[in-house]
Every structure is written in C-alpha cells, then in structure tokens.
Amino acid sequence: MVPERHSLGKVIGRDFFRHGVIPLILLVAIIISAIFVVTTAHETRLLTAEKDKLYEEKDALDIEWRNLILEENALGSHSRVERLSVEKLQMVHVEPSQENIIVSKQ
C-alpha cells in the first residue's frame, strides 16, 4: 500500500473551513466593531472641541454685549447730553416766561 500524500495547504484549508468559519466571522465582526468604536471616539472628541470653542465664542460675545450696553448707557445719560448741548451748541435753559407755545389746528 502506497501512502497517500496530501497537500498541507489543502488539509489546513479544509480543516479551517470545517471548524474555523465561526471564529473567522467573529474575528471580522470584532475588527469592524473596533474600527467603529475608534471612529466614533474620534468624532466625539472633534465635536467636543468644537462645542468648547463655540462656548468660548459665546462668552466673548456676551462680554462684548455687556460692554456695549454700558457704553450705550454712558453715552445716553442726561448729564452728558446736557453738557454737550451747552458746550458744542451753546444751548441754554429757557425761562418759563420766555416760552412760546404754538397750537396748531389741523
């Protein structure tokens, strides 16, 4: 009887397909899952950084808005308007005896 020669590659391949299909499928599923986890973690980090940047921009805009409100209040104060009217336009307070009231009938 002549011993039968089998190719090692064929034996391994046949054995793998008989007993190794499920572990191979699980290995591929694990690798795909790991890639999705890494991608999701990276996107989460990018979105968190963008959110922090937007919060900083919001804070800067809030500070600028408050400063503009203060400036508006300072520029619109009655004492400033009165002082500018006297200094630049040479306006004076009118005495009640000098007032002229005009009534218009329409």
PDB file of C-alpha atoms in Angstrom:
ATOM      1  CA  MET A   1       0.000   0.000   0.000  1.00  0.00           C
ATOM      2  CA  VAL A   2       1.367   3.341  -1.072  1.00  0.00           C
ATOM      3  CA  PRO A   3       0.961   6.123   1.473  1.00  0.00           C
ATOM      4  CA  GLU A   4      -1.335   8.853   0.285  1.00  0.00           C
ATOM      5  CA  ARG A   5       0.215  12.279   0.006  1.00  0.00           C
ATOM      6  CA  HIS A   6      -1.928  15.222   0.905  1.00  0.00           C
ATOM      7  CA  SER A   7      -1.071  18.821   0.309  1.00  0.00           C
ATOM      8  CA  LEU A   8      -0.591  20.661   3.569  1.00  0.00           C
ATOM      9  CA  GLY A   9      -2.398  23.744   2.240  1.00  0.00           C
ATOM     10  CA  LYS A  10      -5.425  21.696   1.268  1.00  0.00           C
ATOM     11  CA  VAL A  11      -5.534  19.977   4.649  1.00  0.00           C
ATOM     12  CA  ILE A  12      -5.305  23.288   6.517  1.00  0.00           C
ATOM     13  CA  GLY A  13      -7.869  24.928   4.246  1.00  0.00           C
ATOM     14  CA  ARG A  14     -10.332  22.030   4.564  1.00  0.00           C
ATOM     15  CA  ASP A  15      -9.869  21.942   8.337  1.00  0.00           C
ATOM     16  CA  PHE A  16     -10.258  25.704   8.609  1.00  0.00           C
ATOM     17  CA  PHE A  17     -13.496  25.775   6.619  1.00  0.00           C
ATOM     18  CA  ARG A  18     -14.914  22.869   8.612  1.00  0.00           C
ATOM     19  CA  HIS A  19     -14.101  24.183  12.089  1.00  0.00           C
ATOM     20  CA  GLY A  20     -12.934  27.799  11.745  1.00  0.00           C
ATOM     21  CA  VAL A  21     -15.710  29.672   9.956  1.00  0.00           C
ATOM     22  CA  ILE A  22     -17.446  30.890  13.096  1.00  0.00           C
ATOM     23  CA  PRO A  23     -14.239  32.170  14.746  1.00  0.00           C
ATOM     24  CA  LEU A  24     -13.321  33.907  11.479  1.00  0.00           C
ATOM     25  CA  ILE A  25     -16.717  35.602  11.310  1.00  0.00           C
ATOM     26  CA  LEU A  26     -16.363  36.658  14.944  1.00  0.00           C
ATOM     27  CA  LEU A  27     -12.843  37.998  14.288  1.00  0.00           C
ATOM     28  CA  VAL A  28     -14.081  40.089  11.356  1.00  0.00           C
ATOM     29  CA  ALA A  29     -17.014  41.347  13.454  1.00  0.00           C
ATOM     30  CA  ILE A  30     -14.626  42.338  16.275  1.00  0.00           C
ATOM     31  CA  ILE A  31     -12.339  44.202  13.886  1.00  0.00           C
ATOM     32  CA  ILE A  32     -15.257  46.073  12.281  1.00  0.00           C
ATOM     33  CA  SER A  33     -16.651  46.899  15.720  1.00  0.00           C
ATOM     34  CA  ALA A  34     -13.252  48.177  16.877  1.00  0.00           C
ATOM     35  CA  ILE A  35     -12.973  50.420  13.814  1.00  0.00           C
ATOM     36  CA  PHE A  36     -16.415  51.885  14.513  1.00  0.00           C
ATOM     37  CA  VAL A  37     -15.515  52.485  18.181  1.00  0.00           C
ATOM     38  CA  VAL A  38     -12.326  54.328  17.240  1.00  0.00           C
ATOM     39  CA  THR A  39     -14.127  56.388  14.582  1.00  0.00           C
ATOM     40  CA  THR A  40     -16.939  57.307  16.973  1.00  0.00           C
ATOM     41  CA  ALA A  41     -14.482  58.272  19.723  1.00  0.00           C
ATOM     42  CA  HIS A  42     -12.563  60.487  17.282  1.00  0.00           C
ATOM     43  CA  GLU A  43     -15.730  62.211  16.051  1.00  0.00           C
ATOM     44  CA  THR A  44     -16.866  62.719  19.647  1.00  0.00           C
ATOM     45  CA  ARG A  45     -13.557  64.397  20.504  1.00  0.00           C
ATOM     46  CA  LEU A  46     -13.843  66.685  17.483  1.00  0.00           C
ATOM     47  CA  LEU A  47     -17.422  67.645  18.342  1.00  0.00           C
ATOM     48  CA  THR A  48     -16.489  68.272  21.986  1.00  0.00           C
ATOM     49  CA  ALA A  49     -13.638  70.550  20.904  1.00  0.00           C
ATOM     50  CA  GLU A  50     -15.983  72.430  18.562  1.00  0.00           C
ATOM     51  CA  LYS A  51     -18.576  72.770  21.347  1.00  0.00           C
ATOM     52  CA  ASP A  52     -15.946  74.196  23.707  1.00  0.00           C
ATOM     53  CA  LYS A  53     -14.838  76.649  21.021  1.00  0.00           C
ATOM     54  CA  LEU A  54     -18.436  77.783  20.499  1.00  0.00           C
ATOM     55  CA  TYR A  55     -18.907  78.262  24.263  1.00  0.00           C
ATOM     56  CA  GLU A  56     -15.779  80.439  24.350  1.00  0.00           C
ATOM     57  CA  GLU A  57     -17.094  82.478  21.420  1.00  0.00           C
ATOM     58  CA  LYS A  58     -20.477  82.829  23.175  1.00  0.00           C
ATOM     59  CA  ASP A  59     -18.754  84.065  26.348  1.00  0.00           C
ATOM     60  CA  ALA A  60     -16.720  86.609  24.343  1.00  0.00           C
ATOM     61  CA  LEU A  61     -19.874  87.853  22.614  1.00  0.00           C
ATOM     62  CA  ASP A  62     -21.678  88.125  25.975  1.00  0.00           C
ATOM     63  CA  ILE A  63     -18.834  90.240  27.360  1.00  0.00           C
ATOM     64  CA  GLU A  64     -18.855  92.453  24.267  1.00  0.00           C
ATOM     65  CA  TRP A  65     -22.640  92.850  24.512  1.00  0.00           C
ATOM     66  CA  ARG A  66     -22.397  93.892  28.179  1.00  0.00           C
ATOM     67  CA  ASN A  67     -19.696  96.416  27.320  1.00  0.00           C
ATOM     68  CA  LEU A  68     -21.858  97.847  24.539  1.00  0.00           C
ATOM     69  CA  ILE A  69     -24.809  98.174  26.928  1.00  0.00           C
ATOM     70  CA  LEU A  70     -22.580 100.045  29.399  1.00  0.00           C
ATOM     71  CA  GLU A  71     -21.273 102.283  26.624  1.00  0.00           C
ATOM     72  CA  GLU A  72     -24.817 102.989  25.404  1.00  0.00           C
ATOM     73  CA  ASN A  73     -25.904 103.918  28.918  1.00  0.00           C
ATOM     74  CA  ALA A  74     -22.884 106.173  29.378  1.00  0.00           C
ATOM     75  CA  LEU A  75     -23.333 107.930  26.028  1.00  0.00           C
ATOM     76  CA  GLY A  76     -27.054 108.389  26.501  1.00  0.00           C
ATOM     77  CA  SER A  77     -27.006 109.747  30.022  1.00  0.00           C
ATOM     78  CA  HIS A  78     -28.865 113.043  30.557  1.00  0.00           C
ATOM     79  CA  SER A  79     -25.916 114.823  32.119  1.00  0.00           C
ATOM     80  CA  ARG A  80     -23.697 114.061  29.132  1.00  0.00           C
ATOM     81  CA  VAL A  81     -26.334 115.185  26.629  1.00  0.00           C
ATOM     82  CA  GLU A  82     -26.916 118.381  28.614  1.00  0.00           C
ATOM     83  CA  ARG A  83     -23.185 119.085  28.866  1.00  0.00           C
ATOM     84  CA  LEU A  84     -22.647 118.552  25.114  1.00  0.00           C
ATOM     85  CA  SER A  85     -25.630 120.752  24.248  1.00  0.00           C
ATOM     86  CA  VAL A  86     -24.209 123.601  26.334  1.00  0.00           C
ATOM     87  CA  GLU A  87     -20.582 123.200  25.204  1.00  0.00           C
ATOM     88  CA  LYS A  88     -20.951 122.466  21.487  1.00  0.00           C
ATOM     89  CA  LEU A  89     -24.293 124.024  20.581  1.00  0.00           C
ATOM     90  CA  GLN A  90     -24.325 126.890  23.128  1.00  0.00           C
ATOM     91  CA  MET A  91     -27.829 125.955  24.218  1.00  0.00           C
ATOM     92  CA  VAL A  92     -29.276 127.352  27.446  1.00  0.00           C
ATOM     93  CA  HIS A  93     -32.263 126.586  29.622  1.00  0.00           C
ATOM     94  CA  VAL A  94     -35.330 128.640  28.737  1.00  0.00           C
ATOM     95  CA  GLU A  95     -37.171 130.528  31.439  1.00  0.00           C
ATOM     96  CA  PRO A  96     -40.899 129.807  31.578  1.00  0.00           C
ATOM     97  CA  SER A  97     -41.599 133.474  30.848  1.00  0.00           C
ATOM     98  CA  GLN A  98     -39.695 133.181  27.564  1.00  0.00           C
ATOM     99  CA  GLU A  99     -41.526 130.100  26.340  1.00  0.00           C
ATOM    100  CA  ASN A 100     -43.843 130.401  23.340  1.00  0.00           C
ATOM    101  CA  ILE A 101     -46.472 127.726  22.918  1.00  0.00           C
ATOM    102  CA  ILE A 102     -47.761 127.178  19.414  1.00  0.00           C
ATOM    103  CA  VAL A 103     -51.019 125.321  18.940  1.00  0.00           C
ATOM    104  CA  SER A 104     -51.744 124.002  15.504  1.00  0.00           C
ATOM    105  CA  LYS A 105     -55.263 123.162  14.390  1.00  0.00           C
ATOM    106  CA  GLN A 106     -55.494 120.550  11.706  1.00  0.00           C
TER     107      GLN A 106
END
